[in-house]
Amino acid sequence: MTGRSEFRPSRRDLLIVGAAALATPRASHALSGTAYGTDPKGAPLMTTISLDVNAETHQLELDNRTTLLDALREHLHLTGTKKGCDHGQCGACTVIVDGRRINSCLTLAVMHQGDEITTIEGLGTPDGLHPLQAAFVEHDGYQCGYCTPGQICSAVAVLAEVKAGIPSHVTADLNAPVRLTNAELRERMSGNICRCGAYSNIAEAISEVAGRSA
Ligand code: FES
Ligand code: FES
């Protein structure tokens, strides 16, 4: 019998070894220091990046820990993108990156150099609303409006997903063309919470632009 086959640590042994590793100076430094964006003296690690937002390039020097949401709101003053939960649960911070919607609170700005970022400010103008912006107005797709920028950015990407034939969790037939049924619409917009409960009007607005009845 070899030594290798005789080595059978118990679960308790592994837990003890893991706890000991975390207690070493090196491990605790990794958890509290460099791995979390500060140098050994606790100063923030900064990076100069360029962000392409709404077809404009911006040079920014950012703490590596800055989320894309905070970069947009606090550094570029694009406050249309909202901070709701800051935990990826509400969708208020939804923006479109390289054609895909993401929660900007869950990603670091330094990860997006060279990406094409679109926020609600880049979708339309007061005099030339994006069709979804106009439809939200027409159908009263909001009450307080806090979730609305995220809802609209998400809806823009949803229509693009359907057009591209990208299936969702509720798509029954992966070989058939994707259609924006009620179930598909609700599933695809389920990451965008509206605390005012304007869901039926939001669905009507998106349905109108998609060319279907809600
Ligand atoms: Fe990002 Fe809520 S603020 S998901
Ligand atoms: Fe108020 Fe949606 S309109 S949270």
XYZ file of N, CA and C and ligand atoms in Angstrom:
650
model
N 0.840 -1.196 0.000
C 0.000 0.000 0.000
C 0.887 1.262 0.000
N 0.612 2.260 -0.848
C 1.437 3.466 -0.907
C 0.998 4.458 0.150
N 1.950 5.396 0.447
C 1.632 6.452 1.402
C 0.472 7.299 0.930
N 0.350 7.472 -0.407
C -0.688 8.333 -0.930
C -2.077 7.803 -0.596
N -2.252 6.476 -0.774
C -3.579 5.929 -0.512
C -3.894 5.884 0.977
N -2.847 5.948 1.846
C -3.088 5.917 3.288
C -3.502 7.278 3.829
N -3.233 8.344 3.032
C -3.525 9.692 3.524
C -4.999 10.011 3.313
N -5.760 9.908 4.367
C -7.201 10.181 4.281
C -7.592 11.154 5.388
N -7.351 12.462 5.161
C -7.692 13.422 6.210
C -9.194 13.468 6.430
N -9.572 13.638 7.681
C -10.997 13.773 7.979
C -11.451 15.187 7.637
N -12.759 15.376 7.580
C -13.307 16.707 7.315
C -12.856 17.686 8.402
N -12.774 17.151 9.649
C -12.346 18.020 10.755
C -10.901 18.482 10.554
N -10.018 17.538 10.061
C -8.623 17.911 9.802
C -8.563 19.062 8.795
N -9.365 18.956 7.730
C -9.325 19.972 6.683
C -9.791 21.323 7.218
N -10.794 21.311 8.079
C -11.282 22.563 8.639
C -10.207 23.215 9.511
N -9.469 22.368 10.269
C -8.421 22.912 11.132
C -7.316 23.537 10.285
N -6.913 22.828 9.198
C -5.861 23.349 8.322
C -6.312 24.659 7.691
N -7.569 24.719 7.241
C -8.085 25.941 6.618
C -8.084 27.097 7.589
N -8.494 26.851 8.826
C -8.522 27.918 9.835
C -7.118 28.408 10.131
N -6.143 27.476 10.178
C -4.762 27.862 10.456
C -4.219 28.727 9.330
N -4.562 28.377 8.085
C -4.074 29.164 6.937
C -4.612 30.578 6.995
N -5.875 30.741 7.359
C -6.463 32.076 7.432
C -5.833 32.906 8.541
N -5.300 32.202 9.560
C -4.735 32.912 10.706
C -3.321 33.403 10.444
N -2.664 32.966 9.341
C -1.297 33.388 9.075
C -1.290 34.843 8.646
N -0.173 35.561 8.932
C -0.102 36.977 8.537
C -0.333 37.161 7.047
N 0.201 36.231 6.219
C 0.086 36.404 4.784
C -1.376 36.338 4.343
N -2.106 35.361 4.890
C -3.510 35.221 4.488
C -4.325 36.410 4.961
N -4.086 36.852 6.194
C -4.891 37.964 6.684
C -4.565 39.235 5.905
N -3.283 39.368 5.458
C -2.936 40.527 4.646
C -3.705 40.490 3.331
N -3.786 39.279 2.740
C -4.494 39.162 1.459
C -5.957 39.539 1.604
N -6.545 39.213 2.739
C -7.958 39.497 2.911
C -8.207 40.976 3.203
N -7.294 41.613 3.911
C -7.562 42.985 4.317
C -6.820 44.004 3.471
N -5.842 43.582 2.683
C -5.005 44.543 2.015
C -5.090 44.475 0.508
N -3.977 44.095 -0.138
C -3.833 44.210 -1.571
C -4.988 43.599 -2.338
N -5.465 42.431 -1.900
C -6.526 41.769 -2.657
C -7.789 42.610 -2.685
N -7.931 43.542 -1.743
C -9.133 44.364 -1.713
C -8.859 45.793 -2.149
N -7.760 46.046 -2.835
C -7.567 47.323 -3.483
C -6.776 48.357 -2.719
N -6.033 47.963 -1.696
C -5.170 48.929 -1.005
C -3.755 48.391 -0.982
N -2.791 49.314 -0.851
C -1.416 48.866 -0.728
C -1.166 48.467 0.727
N 0.038 47.956 1.021
C 0.281 47.477 2.393
C 0.071 48.549 3.452
N 0.149 49.846 3.074
C -0.075 50.918 4.052
C -1.541 51.334 4.121
N -2.368 50.686 3.327
C -3.799 50.989 3.381
C -4.250 52.048 2.399
N -3.314 52.569 1.565
C -3.712 53.582 0.579
C -4.405 52.893 -0.598
N -5.409 53.524 -1.194
C -6.120 52.885 -2.310
C -5.216 52.709 -3.532
N -5.404 51.606 -4.226
C -4.693 51.386 -5.483
C -5.516 52.040 -6.586
N -4.876 52.936 -7.348
C -5.586 53.705 -8.363
C -5.188 53.231 -9.757
N -6.115 53.345 -10.698
C -5.833 53.001 -12.086
C -6.432 54.082 -12.983
N -5.666 54.490 -13.989
C -6.197 55.432 -14.973
C -6.775 54.631 -16.129
N -8.048 54.871 -16.412
C -8.707 54.122 -17.483
C -9.471 55.098 -18.377
N -9.813 54.614 -19.564
C -10.735 55.390 -20.393
C -12.019 54.585 -20.524
N -13.125 55.272 -20.311
C -14.437 54.633 -20.420
C -15.197 55.261 -21.585
N -15.735 54.422 -22.448
C -16.552 54.909 -23.569
C -18.006 54.835 -23.160
N -18.578 55.990 -22.847
C -19.955 56.037 -22.371
C -20.784 56.920 -23.297
N -21.845 56.355 -23.815
C -22.743 57.106 -24.701
C -21.970 57.793 -25.820
N -21.049 57.036 -26.420
C -20.263 57.484 -27.577
C -19.275 58.599 -27.240
N -18.968 58.792 -25.962
C -17.933 59.754 -25.573
C -16.887 59.027 -24.742
N -15.617 59.367 -24.961
C -14.538 58.733 -24.201
C -14.130 59.633 -23.040
N -14.045 59.028 -21.865
C -13.685 59.776 -20.658
C -12.461 59.138 -20.027
N -11.485 59.970 -19.650
C -10.313 59.492 -18.902
C -10.603 59.663 -17.420
N -10.410 58.611 -16.663
C -10.694 58.682 -15.236
C -9.573 58.011 -14.452
N -9.234 58.581 -13.313
C -8.338 57.899 -12.391
C -9.207 57.406 -11.243
N -9.300 56.093 -11.121
C -10.259 55.521 -10.181
C -9.589 54.584 -9.193
N -10.085 54.607 -7.980
C -9.791 53.553 -7.013
C -10.231 52.232 -7.656
N -9.365 51.238 -7.625
C -9.685 49.969 -8.299
C -11.009 49.361 -7.837
N -11.451 49.748 -6.646
C -12.665 49.149 -6.097
C -13.938 49.851 -6.548
N -13.808 50.880 -7.398
C -14.986 51.651 -7.820
C -15.871 50.814 -8.733
N -17.126 50.720 -8.393
C -18.039 49.988 -9.287
C -18.314 50.837 -10.519
N -18.777 50.173 -11.563
C -19.162 50.916 -12.766
C -20.283 51.895 -12.424
N -21.202 51.478 -11.561
C -22.302 52.363 -11.158
C -21.769 53.642 -10.522
N -20.832 53.520 -9.592
C -20.296 54.711 -8.938
C -19.462 55.553 -9.897
N -18.765 54.894 -10.822
C -18.003 55.666 -11.812
C -18.956 56.517 -12.651
N -20.078 55.924 -13.045
C -21.039 56.674 -13.861
C -21.663 57.825 -13.076
N -22.109 57.513 -11.865
C -22.855 58.514 -11.093
C -21.951 59.551 -10.431
N -20.912 59.080 -9.748
C -20.113 59.984 -8.925
C -18.980 60.656 -9.695
N -18.468 59.993 -10.729
C -17.324 60.571 -11.442
C -17.747 61.218 -12.760
N -18.693 60.611 -13.464
C -19.141 61.198 -14.739
C -20.442 61.980 -14.585
N -21.038 61.906 -13.380
C -22.270 62.651 -13.077
C -23.426 62.283 -14.000
N -23.421 61.045 -14.446
C -24.553 60.521 -15.221
C -25.495 59.855 -14.221
N -26.337 60.672 -13.613
C -27.137 60.195 -12.482
C -28.461 59.564 -12.915
N -28.645 59.403 -14.228
C -29.845 58.699 -14.673
C -29.837 57.253 -14.217
N -28.674 56.645 -14.189
C -28.546 55.276 -13.691
C -28.665 55.309 -12.172
N -29.586 54.528 -11.636
C -29.920 54.640 -10.219
C -29.260 53.550 -9.371
N -28.995 53.923 -8.108
C -28.531 52.934 -7.128
C -29.716 52.588 -6.230
N -30.162 51.358 -6.338
C -31.257 50.907 -5.493
C -30.711 50.102 -4.333
N -30.406 48.845 -4.605
C -29.940 47.944 -3.547
C -28.420 47.916 -3.428
N -27.711 48.204 -4.545
C -26.248 48.082 -4.610
C -25.792 46.639 -4.385
N -26.693 45.682 -4.597
C -26.377 44.269 -4.366
C -26.845 43.360 -5.497
N -27.177 43.903 -6.641
C -27.597 43.046 -7.746
C -28.983 42.469 -7.610
N -29.834 43.120 -6.832
C -31.151 42.529 -6.598
C -32.313 43.301 -7.204
N -32.103 44.570 -7.602
C -33.263 45.374 -8.007
C -33.268 45.778 -9.469
N -32.116 45.848 -10.111
C -32.056 46.215 -11.528
C -32.086 47.710 -11.793
N -32.161 48.550 -10.737
C -32.219 50.006 -10.962
C -30.961 50.524 -11.652
N -29.861 49.800 -11.520
C -28.575 50.254 -12.053
C -28.264 49.666 -13.430
N -29.272 49.095 -14.093
C -29.019 48.410 -15.371
C -28.499 49.375 -16.433
N -27.402 48.994 -17.062
C -26.887 49.710 -18.230
C -26.578 48.659 -19.305
N -26.289 49.140 -20.492
C -26.006 48.222 -21.599
C -24.515 48.305 -21.924
N -23.844 47.172 -21.870
C -22.406 47.112 -22.149
C -22.182 46.153 -23.312
N -21.651 46.701 -24.394
C -21.433 45.912 -25.604
C -22.704 45.158 -25.998
N -23.829 45.832 -25.881
C -25.105 45.273 -26.332
C -25.816 44.395 -25.327
N -25.165 44.135 -24.183
C -25.801 43.277 -23.176
C -26.094 44.077 -21.921
N -27.241 43.797 -21.310
C -27.584 44.533 -20.084
C -26.866 43.902 -18.902
N -26.389 44.757 -18.027
C -25.729 44.265 -16.814
C -26.145 45.146 -15.640
N -25.975 44.618 -14.448
C -26.155 45.411 -13.243
C -24.827 46.126 -12.968
N -24.833 47.445 -13.112
C -23.561 48.165 -13.000
C -23.053 48.220 -11.571
N -23.883 47.855 -10.584
C -23.409 47.823 -9.196
C -22.582 46.577 -8.919
N -22.629 45.614 -9.817
C -21.955 44.333 -9.560
C -20.660 44.173 -10.345
N -20.194 45.249 -10.964
C -18.996 45.115 -11.780
C -18.087 46.319 -11.529
N -16.786 46.092 -11.635
C -15.837 47.167 -11.371
C -15.583 47.967 -12.648
N -15.450 49.268 -12.485
C -15.232 50.130 -13.653
C -13.963 49.749 -14.406
N -12.916 49.359 -13.666
C -11.637 49.052 -14.330
C -11.738 47.833 -15.249
N -12.819 47.087 -15.141
C -13.005 45.927 -16.022
C -13.587 46.330 -17.377
N -13.902 47.621 -17.566
C -14.668 47.997 -18.761
C -13.957 48.970 -19.685
N -12.621 49.044 -19.566
C -11.891 49.861 -20.529
C -12.136 49.308 -21.928
N -12.517 50.194 -22.850
C -12.726 49.782 -24.237
C -14.104 49.252 -24.524
N -14.911 49.007 -23.497
C -16.275 48.536 -23.737
C -17.161 49.712 -24.156
N -18.213 49.375 -24.881
C -19.168 50.403 -25.309
C -20.316 50.413 -24.308
N -20.379 51.456 -23.507
C -21.360 51.532 -22.417
C -22.463 52.510 -22.792
N -23.706 52.067 -22.645
C -24.845 52.949 -22.908
C -25.687 53.053 -21.654
N -25.935 54.303 -21.240
C -26.822 54.544 -20.105
C -28.117 55.161 -20.629
N -29.039 55.411 -19.725
C -30.312 55.988 -20.144
C -30.099 57.325 -20.857
N -29.041 58.059 -20.471
C -28.785 59.357 -21.108
C -28.387 59.193 -22.572
N -27.908 57.994 -22.930
C -27.455 57.775 -24.297
C -28.519 57.191 -25.211
N -29.702 56.932 -24.680
C -30.738 56.289 -25.503
C -31.578 57.290 -26.288
N -31.752 58.466 -25.748
C -32.581 59.451 -26.445
C -32.326 60.822 -25.876
N -33.007 61.801 -26.412
C -32.899 63.170 -25.900
C -34.304 63.642 -25.555
N -34.424 64.720 -24.781
C -35.767 65.221 -24.461
C -36.589 65.508 -25.717
N -35.917 65.923 -26.779
C -36.660 66.224 -28.013
C -36.749 65.025 -28.952
N -35.991 64.024 -28.670
C -36.008 62.853 -29.550
C -35.909 61.587 -28.721
N -37.016 61.261 -28.058
C -37.005 60.117 -27.148
C -36.790 58.811 -27.905
N -36.131 57.884 -27.267
C -36.068 56.514 -27.780
C -37.498 55.971 -27.785
N -37.859 55.126 -28.746
C -39.229 54.602 -28.792
C -39.699 54.007 -27.461
N -38.797 53.369 -26.722
C -39.223 52.810 -25.427
C -39.444 53.918 -24.394
N -38.643 54.951 -24.442
C -38.888 56.082 -23.530
C -40.255 56.696 -23.823
N -40.535 56.882 -25.109
C -41.833 57.469 -25.488
C -42.982 56.550 -25.064
N -42.802 55.255 -25.221
C -43.866 54.306 -24.855
C -44.091 54.278 -23.345
N -43.017 54.392 -22.558
C -43.181 54.447 -21.092
C -43.983 55.686 -20.701
N -43.727 56.800 -21.371
C -44.499 58.021 -21.082
C -45.952 57.801 -21.473
N -46.147 57.289 -22.669
C -47.514 57.121 -23.178
C -48.346 56.172 -22.316
N -47.696 55.112 -21.809
C -48.441 54.091 -21.055
C -48.327 54.266 -19.538
N -47.788 55.394 -19.091
C -47.596 55.595 -17.646
C -46.825 54.421 -17.040
N -45.705 54.105 -17.643
C -44.938 52.945 -17.176
C -44.085 53.258 -15.951
N -44.528 54.160 -15.122
C -43.781 54.517 -13.912
C -44.690 55.304 -12.982
N -44.268 55.346 -11.721
C -44.914 56.268 -10.776
C -43.836 57.196 -10.220
N -42.983 56.698 -9.305
C -41.910 57.575 -8.805
C -40.799 57.731 -9.833
N -40.642 56.759 -10.724
C -39.639 56.843 -11.781
C -38.256 56.340 -11.402
N -38.086 55.899 -10.158
C -36.735 55.529 -9.730
C -36.208 54.303 -10.476
N -37.086 53.369 -10.739
C -36.645 52.145 -11.435
C -36.607 52.315 -12.950
N -37.186 53.421 -13.435
C -37.478 53.543 -14.868
C -36.244 53.501 -15.776
N -35.146 54.199 -15.457
C -33.979 54.089 -16.347
C -33.501 52.649 -16.502
N -33.482 51.918 -15.397
C -33.072 50.513 -15.472
C -34.083 49.680 -16.250
N -35.360 49.959 -16.047
C -36.394 49.217 -16.784
C -36.219 49.444 -18.291
N -35.983 50.693 -18.671
C -35.894 51.003 -20.105
C -34.620 50.418 -20.715
N -33.488 50.542 -20.008
C -32.248 49.940 -20.534
C -32.421 48.435 -20.669
N -33.066 47.836 -19.674
C -33.287 46.390 -19.731
C -34.195 46.037 -20.907
N -35.255 46.825 -21.082
C -36.210 46.532 -22.162
C -35.548 46.660 -23.536
N -34.673 47.653 -23.684
C -33.959 47.806 -24.963
C -33.165 46.534 -25.258
N -32.493 46.027 -24.239
C -31.685 44.819 -24.437
C -32.557 43.585 -24.621
N -33.712 43.551 -23.959
C -34.632 42.415 -24.129
C -35.072 42.315 -25.591
N -35.461 43.440 -26.173
C -35.913 43.390 -27.566
C -34.774 42.931 -28.485
N -33.554 43.340 -28.155
C -32.406 42.893 -28.952
C -32.158 41.395 -28.766
N -32.342 40.907 -27.531
C -32.159 39.470 -27.259
C -33.170 38.649 -28.068
N -34.412 39.107 -28.067
C -35.459 38.369 -28.793
C -35.154 38.385 -30.291
N -34.765 39.548 -30.773
C -34.446 39.671 -32.203
C -33.293 38.738 -32.585
N -32.345 38.583 -31.662
C -31.181 37.727 -31.930
C -31.475 36.247 -31.689
N -32.709 35.945 -31.231
C -33.086 34.546 -31.005
C -32.472 33.944 -29.760
N -32.118 34.778 -28.799
C -31.506 34.264 -27.567
C -32.611 33.742 -26.647
N -32.570 32.470 -26.267
C -33.638 31.919 -25.418
C -33.525 32.375 -23.973
N -34.631 32.238 -23.247
C -34.622 32.549 -21.814
C -34.941 31.275 -21.047
N -35.059 31.404 -19.737
C -35.373 30.263 -18.872
C -36.723 29.637 -19.230
N -37.651 30.436 -19.782
C -38.990 29.898 -20.058
C -39.205 29.565 -21.533
N -38.186 29.676 -22.351
C -38.340 29.327 -23.765
C -38.526 27.816 -23.868
N -39.693 27.422 -24.417
C -40.026 25.996 -24.423
C -39.295 25.250 -25.535
N -39.280 25.828 -26.724
C -38.700 25.134 -27.872
C -37.454 25.892 -28.336
N -36.294 25.318 -28.065
C -35.048 26.008 -28.400
C -34.782 26.020 -29.898
N -35.549 25.238 -30.653
C -35.336 25.207 -32.105
C -36.274 26.141 -32.853
N -37.292 26.643 -32.147
C -38.259 27.540 -32.793
C -37.803 28.987 -32.638
N -38.255 29.881 -33.529
C -37.914 31.299 -33.370
C -38.430 31.816 -32.023
N -37.666 32.684 -31.380
C -38.074 33.230 -30.085
C -39.126 34.307 -30.305
N -40.246 34.198 -29.577
C -41.291 35.222 -29.644
C -41.473 35.831 -28.262
N -41.810 37.113 -28.244
C -41.956 37.794 -26.954
C -43.368 37.569 -26.412
N -43.599 36.370 -25.886
C -44.884 36.075 -25.246
C -44.948 36.790 -23.896
N -46.134 36.750 -23.261
C -46.247 37.332 -21.918
C -45.243 36.691 -20.964
N -45.144 35.368 -21.040
C -44.228 34.654 -20.139
C -42.782 35.067 -20.402
N -42.434 35.191 -21.680
C -41.061 35.606 -22.018
C -40.787 37.019 -21.513
N -41.760 37.908 -21.703
C -41.566 39.293 -21.276
C -41.379 39.377 -19.767
N -42.224 38.683 -19.039
C -42.132 38.732 -17.577
C -40.848 38.097 -17.073
N -40.476 36.977 -17.674
C -39.226 36.333 -17.264
C -38.021 37.236 -17.549
N -37.982 37.791 -18.751
C -36.806 38.576 -19.142
C -36.705 39.888 -18.371
N -37.844 40.418 -17.910
C -37.816 41.673 -17.137
C -37.835 41.417 -15.632
N -37.715 40.163 -15.227
C -37.900 39.844 -13.805
C -36.765 40.366 -12.922
N -35.654 40.765 -13.518
C -34.558 41.311 -12.721
C -34.722 42.790 -12.420
N -35.774 43.381 -12.940
C -36.017 44.808 -12.710
C -37.249 44.971 -11.834
N -36.994 45.342 -10.590
C -38.064 45.463 -9.606
C -38.634 46.884 -9.634
N -39.960 46.969 -9.526
C -40.611 48.275 -9.423
C -41.393 48.302 -8.112
N -40.894 49.078 -7.156
C -41.569 49.081 -5.856
C -42.912 49.783 -5.939
N -43.128 50.586 -6.998
C -44.439 51.218 -7.178
C -45.435 50.257 -7.825
N -44.965 49.159 -8.329
C -45.872 48.170 -8.906
C -46.468 48.581 -10.238
N -45.684 49.265 -11.064
C -46.208 49.713 -12.368
C -46.039 48.641 -13.437
N -46.007 47.401 -13.027
C -45.644 46.324 -13.958
C -46.561 46.212 -15.173
N -47.878 46.322 -14.974
C -48.769 46.116 -16.123
C -48.538 47.209 -17.166
N -48.298 48.438 -16.713
C -48.063 49.528 -17.669
C -46.699 49.387 -18.343
N -45.725 48.912 -17.571
C -44.402 48.656 -18.159
C -44.526 47.601 -19.248
N -45.278 46.545 -18.963
C -45.462 45.472 -19.955
C -46.170 46.011 -21.196
N -47.142 46.891 -20.996
C -47.845 47.473 -22.151
C -46.892 48.301 -23.001
N -46.044 49.083 -22.345
C -45.114 49.936 -23.080
C -44.138 49.101 -23.912
N -43.570 48.087 -23.292
C -42.600 47.258 -24.022
C -43.310 46.501 -25.146
N -44.525 46.024 -24.849
C -45.266 45.270 -25.860
C -45.571 46.128 -27.064
N -45.908 47.388 -26.824
C -46.220 48.253 -27.962
C -45.008 48.387 -28.883
N -43.840 48.607 -28.276
C -42.640 48.783 -29.102
C -42.262 47.472 -29.782
N -42.560 46.361 -29.111
C -42.246 45.057 -29.705
C -43.254 44.667 -30.774
N -44.349 45.460 -30.888
C -45.356 45.157 -31.911
C -46.259 44.013 -31.525
N -46.550 43.880 -30.243
C -47.449 42.824 -29.785
C -48.391 43.406 -28.748
N -49.508 42.694 -28.471
C -50.406 43.172 -27.424
C -49.991 42.553 -26.094
N -50.081 43.362 -25.016
C -49.617 42.900 -23.706
C -50.541 41.847 -23.129
Fe -27.711 47.307 -8.814
Fe -29.911 47.135 -7.316
S -28.548 48.815 -7.512
S -29.167 45.716 -8.798
Fe -41.362 53.740 -8.616
Fe -40.826 51.768 -10.326
S -41.886 53.613 -10.729
S -40.065 52.034 -8.356
